[in-house]
Amino acid sequence: MIRFQSVSKTYPNGVQGLQDVSFHIPKGQFVFLTGHSGAGKSSILSLIIGEQKPSAGEVRVSGFPIGKLAPNDVPRLRRKLGIVFQDFRLLEYRTVEENIAFALEVTGAPRKAIPGRVIRVLTQVGLAGKARVYPKELSGGEQQRVAIARALVNDPPILIADEPTGNLDERATRGIFQLLQQINGGGTVVVMATHNMTLVRGTGYRVIELKGGRVVYDEANEPGATPA
Amino acid sequence: MRHSSPFKEALRTFRRSPLLSALSIASIGFSLFTIGLFGLVALNFRATLQGIAERVEVVAFVLRGTPTEAVTTASQDIQAFPEVQEVRYVSEEEALSRAREELVEFKEAYRDLETNPLPASLEIQLRPDFRDAASAQRVAERVRAFGFVDDVRYGRDWVERLDRLRNMAAVVGLVIGLAFAIVAIVIIGVTIRITVLQRAGEIAIMRLVGATNRYIRGPFLLEGGLKGVLGGILATAMCWVTFAIFRTTSGEVGSGLVFFEPEHLFLMVVFGTCIGLLGSLLSVGRHLRHV
């Protein structure tokens, strides 16, 4: 599903984002990307979603070679991904259901099918009763659930979550994590960047730890070892 | 659930930020208004110049005693010149009676004459495209070649001055008109860019969920076009009001002024629309490349 092969990323200002990073995430896996700020988590995610191109090496996501991605391919790649951010990124002048429907509309989904799919995904994230509410009227955890619903509505094979619990309290964090686990249970690859190590420990999921743009720990390569 | 369409999206922007929308319509309107005002001045200046140019004519004085038939034949030849619109024969008697009417101060002197001192003449009016010094001189020289022609006059000095005025007006008009148009396009571009920046977050979200650039551009283009149409209508209205006020307050000068033809006004609205579309296309396009 996602393959990084000797990937380096140097930004125009000379900052080295990634150095010789390699890993492979197969179908159905749940992976934590951990590390301090500036360790390279965001660089990896921005390469996966086609926001950046690698300076060296090869990145393949769902069959798309990111290094050779034409501008027209970016929307096609994004439709294979569900993306969730720490700051939710909802359109605040649209209701919950409109925010989700929007993700279907831009892909040209048939109009008649939209309401049914929106309700289904809202039920999945536990917000069926809040369809007509505006994001500002919701708690942080609920807003993140809306963002996840929007990410899921196109049934993407991969869900990318960049610090999805960063702005949430302990309880909401647990709720969101459980939701992501459920989604992964349905066969979707989940890649979650986080620096919340208490959340990571004991889950049994694969952990890729980054430091200074390099992979310093990858459970897939070192079974039985524990992250730092 | 409300479905969105590019048109609904464009209208939504108007509802969400009425002040910014009003400002961009006003800026398009005022920019086109300055162009329109300049156009009105140019239009009236041209009309005045045309009025003056109608008086460009070549007068050939006929030698006394020339038989009328010879003059008539010659005037038919002259009529066939490509530059010539009309040839009029003014007989000696007609010249005298005209002089009596026009030169009131000499009325007495002309009344007591025993013989008519004024010669007959051919008044040659030129076609609109040939009312300039070079053409007038060319016609004058060819007419001078006729044996019965005593002298040819065409007011050389003032025709040359008119030529210079016309050339200057054309250059100044082009430069100022172009400058106004550029300023208008820049102002409108900046206004639309502000709208795009205001919606940068929204554009980023659209791209995140897989919207194509075409899908994102649609509402912006519609919005820009709509603002252009409204700005154009505002500009034509302001031009008309300014013209009406000027005409009523400037007395006799004002009554001779001309306003745009309907097709000019239509063109102004079309120009506004094009600027609105172009401004949106450029600013959204630039933004899409950078997000």
XYZ file of C-alpha atoms in Angstrom, chain B residues 43-286:
244
model
C -15.732 60.569 -27.711
C -16.760 64.206 -27.438
C -13.349 65.463 -28.430
C -13.484 63.274 -31.517
C -16.985 64.506 -32.364
C -15.768 68.104 -32.080
C -12.734 67.413 -34.263
C -14.971 65.763 -36.832
C -17.157 68.859 -36.843
C -14.111 71.014 -37.485
C -12.752 68.648 -40.125
C -15.989 68.963 -42.109
C -14.879 72.476 -42.870
C -11.738 71.292 -44.626
C -12.378 72.170 -48.247
C -10.448 73.221 -51.315
C -11.645 76.351 -53.112
C -10.603 76.923 -56.751
C -11.165 80.453 -58.073
C -12.202 80.536 -61.714
C -10.680 83.009 -64.217
C -13.090 85.670 -65.249
C -14.768 84.940 -68.585
C -14.439 81.152 -68.445
C -17.473 79.540 -70.116
C -19.745 77.793 -67.635
C -19.720 74.569 -69.718
C -15.952 74.246 -69.345
C -16.260 74.637 -65.580
C -19.123 72.112 -65.422
C -17.111 69.513 -67.367
C -14.098 70.107 -65.167
C -16.157 69.844 -62.001
C -17.374 66.426 -63.164
C -13.740 65.376 -63.567
C -12.902 66.697 -60.127
C -15.918 64.928 -58.661
C -14.323 61.669 -59.866
C -11.176 62.199 -57.708
C -11.068 59.545 -54.983
C -10.619 62.205 -52.290
C -13.590 64.309 -53.338
C -17.029 64.060 -51.843
C -18.770 66.983 -53.484
C -18.010 69.814 -55.914
C -20.130 72.925 -55.798
C -20.006 75.701 -58.430
C -20.428 79.149 -56.928
C -21.144 81.695 -59.624
C -19.963 85.310 -59.437
C -23.493 86.467 -58.541
C -23.841 83.893 -55.807
C -20.449 84.887 -54.416
C -21.576 88.494 -54.262
C -24.908 87.804 -52.603
C -23.137 85.546 -50.073
C -20.640 88.288 -49.348
C -23.447 90.754 -48.798
C -25.053 88.433 -46.290
C -21.958 87.347 -44.473
C -19.914 90.528 -44.424
C -22.469 92.896 -42.961
C -19.820 95.583 -42.353
C -19.294 95.950 -46.127
C -22.973 95.786 -47.010
C -22.982 99.383 -48.137
C -19.840 99.014 -50.210
C -21.149 95.913 -52.022
C -24.506 97.566 -52.757
C -23.089 100.429 -54.777
C -20.852 98.337 -57.009
C -21.202 98.663 -60.738
C -19.252 95.562 -61.567
C -18.944 92.431 -59.482
C -15.326 92.126 -58.167
C -15.780 88.593 -56.889
C -14.710 85.613 -59.018
C -16.722 82.431 -59.502
C -15.339 79.402 -57.681
C -15.523 75.642 -57.237
C -15.943 74.564 -53.598
C -14.542 71.065 -53.272
C -15.509 69.124 -50.182
C -13.324 66.161 -49.256
C -14.405 62.719 -48.109
C -14.105 62.170 -44.323
C -10.968 60.012 -44.666
C -9.173 62.662 -46.710
C -9.753 65.727 -44.542
C -6.060 66.217 -43.817
C -3.303 68.538 -45.031
C -1.640 66.083 -47.416
C -4.869 65.154 -49.222
C -6.032 68.761 -49.404
C -2.696 69.751 -50.943
C -2.827 66.874 -53.437
C -6.312 67.839 -54.585
C -5.326 71.525 -54.732
C -2.393 70.787 -57.008
C -4.416 68.692 -59.413
C -7.138 71.331 -59.563
C -4.555 74.051 -60.162
C -3.594 72.245 -63.389
C -6.919 73.176 -65.011
C -6.382 76.113 -67.352
C -9.293 78.199 -66.066
C -8.200 78.061 -62.464
C -6.769 81.322 -61.223
C -5.893 80.369 -57.650
C -6.484 77.518 -55.174
C -6.870 77.908 -51.407
C -7.400 75.344 -48.678
C -6.445 77.055 -45.446
C -3.141 75.218 -45.308
C -2.080 76.460 -41.866
C -5.149 75.477 -39.963
C -5.543 72.166 -41.748
C -1.976 71.330 -40.734
C -2.734 72.418 -37.179
C -5.832 70.217 -37.196
C -3.670 67.305 -38.347
C -1.260 67.838 -35.460
C -4.114 68.107 -32.972
C -5.616 64.893 -34.251
C -2.327 62.996 -34.019
C -1.667 64.319 -30.544
C -5.185 63.426 -29.400
C -4.747 59.899 -30.718
C -1.411 59.365 -28.914
C -2.515 60.984 -25.637
C -5.787 59.077 -25.799
C -4.051 55.766 -26.323
C -1.514 56.330 -23.538
C -4.005 57.587 -20.951
C -6.618 55.010 -21.923
C -4.077 52.217 -21.625
C -2.830 53.528 -18.276
C -6.397 53.654 -16.929
C -7.075 50.140 -18.192
C -3.904 48.791 -16.562
C -4.704 50.501 -13.245
C -8.227 49.061 -13.404
C -6.947 45.541 -14.067
C -4.408 45.791 -11.225
C -7.000 47.071 -8.729
C -9.483 44.403 -9.724
C -6.801 41.694 -9.616
C -5.799 42.750 -6.091
C -9.413 42.756 -4.922
C -10.036 39.288 -6.256
C -6.760 38.089 -4.790
C -7.906 39.271 -1.356
C -11.040 37.163 -1.795
C -8.940 34.161 -2.756
C -6.601 34.623 0.222
C -9.606 34.944 2.489
C -10.678 31.535 1.257
C -7.222 29.938 1.209
C -8.167 27.549 4.023
C -11.225 26.414 2.137
C -9.220 25.849 -1.039
C -6.711 23.767 0.949
C -9.559 21.619 2.319
C -11.026 21.197 -1.165
C -7.682 19.949 -2.421
C -7.317 17.680 0.572
C -10.535 15.824 -0.195
C -9.532 15.393 -3.832
C -11.185 18.302 -5.636
C -9.706 18.922 -9.062
C -8.385 22.396 -9.887
C -11.245 22.795 -12.337
C -13.785 22.104 -9.610
C -12.118 24.643 -7.304
C -11.844 27.284 -10.008
C -15.520 27.081 -11.046
C -17.110 29.080 -8.231
C -14.279 31.625 -8.242
C -14.673 32.219 -11.955
C -18.419 32.611 -11.603
C -17.915 34.933 -8.683
C -15.379 37.034 -10.599
C -17.606 37.149 -13.671
C -20.630 38.116 -11.612
C -18.688 40.871 -9.870
C -17.478 42.061 -13.274
C -21.038 42.229 -14.638
C -22.274 44.129 -11.588
C -19.212 46.415 -11.660
C -19.809 47.100 -15.354
C -23.457 47.971 -14.729
C -22.424 50.217 -11.825
C -19.867 51.948 -14.072
C -22.364 52.609 -16.885
C -24.846 53.979 -14.338
C -22.202 56.278 -12.857
C -21.156 57.445 -16.333
C -24.750 58.251 -17.190
C -25.378 60.151 -13.935
C -22.139 62.146 -14.321
C -22.976 62.915 -17.944
C -26.526 63.993 -17.073
C -25.315 66.248 -14.240
C -22.624 67.800 -16.440
C -25.037 68.381 -19.288
C -27.656 70.112 -17.168
C -25.173 72.312 -15.338
C -22.987 73.401 -18.241
C -25.615 75.217 -20.312
C -24.999 75.576 -24.028
C -21.719 73.619 -24.071
C -23.499 70.693 -22.473
C -26.315 70.503 -25.006
C -23.882 69.572 -27.784
C -22.324 66.707 -25.856
C -22.765 63.127 -26.959
C -23.151 60.015 -24.770
C -22.104 56.434 -25.499
C -24.110 54.348 -27.925
C -25.843 51.308 -26.357
C -23.202 49.029 -27.879
C -20.460 51.006 -26.086
C -22.250 50.463 -22.778
C -22.675 46.785 -23.545
C -18.970 46.640 -24.325
C -18.171 48.220 -20.962
C -20.159 45.488 -19.157
C -18.497 42.813 -21.304
C -15.089 44.335 -20.518
C -15.947 44.299 -16.799
C -16.957 40.651 -17.036
C -13.756 39.739 -18.860
C -11.638 41.579 -16.288
C -13.526 39.841 -13.483
C -13.000 36.431 -15.077
C -9.364 37.083 -15.922
C -8.625 38.446 -12.448
C -10.162 35.348 -10.814
C -8.462 32.966 -13.191
C -5.033 34.505 -12.593
C -5.295 34.838 -8.837
C -6.871 31.411 -8.238
C -4.441 29.825 -10.679
C -1.483 31.332 -8.870
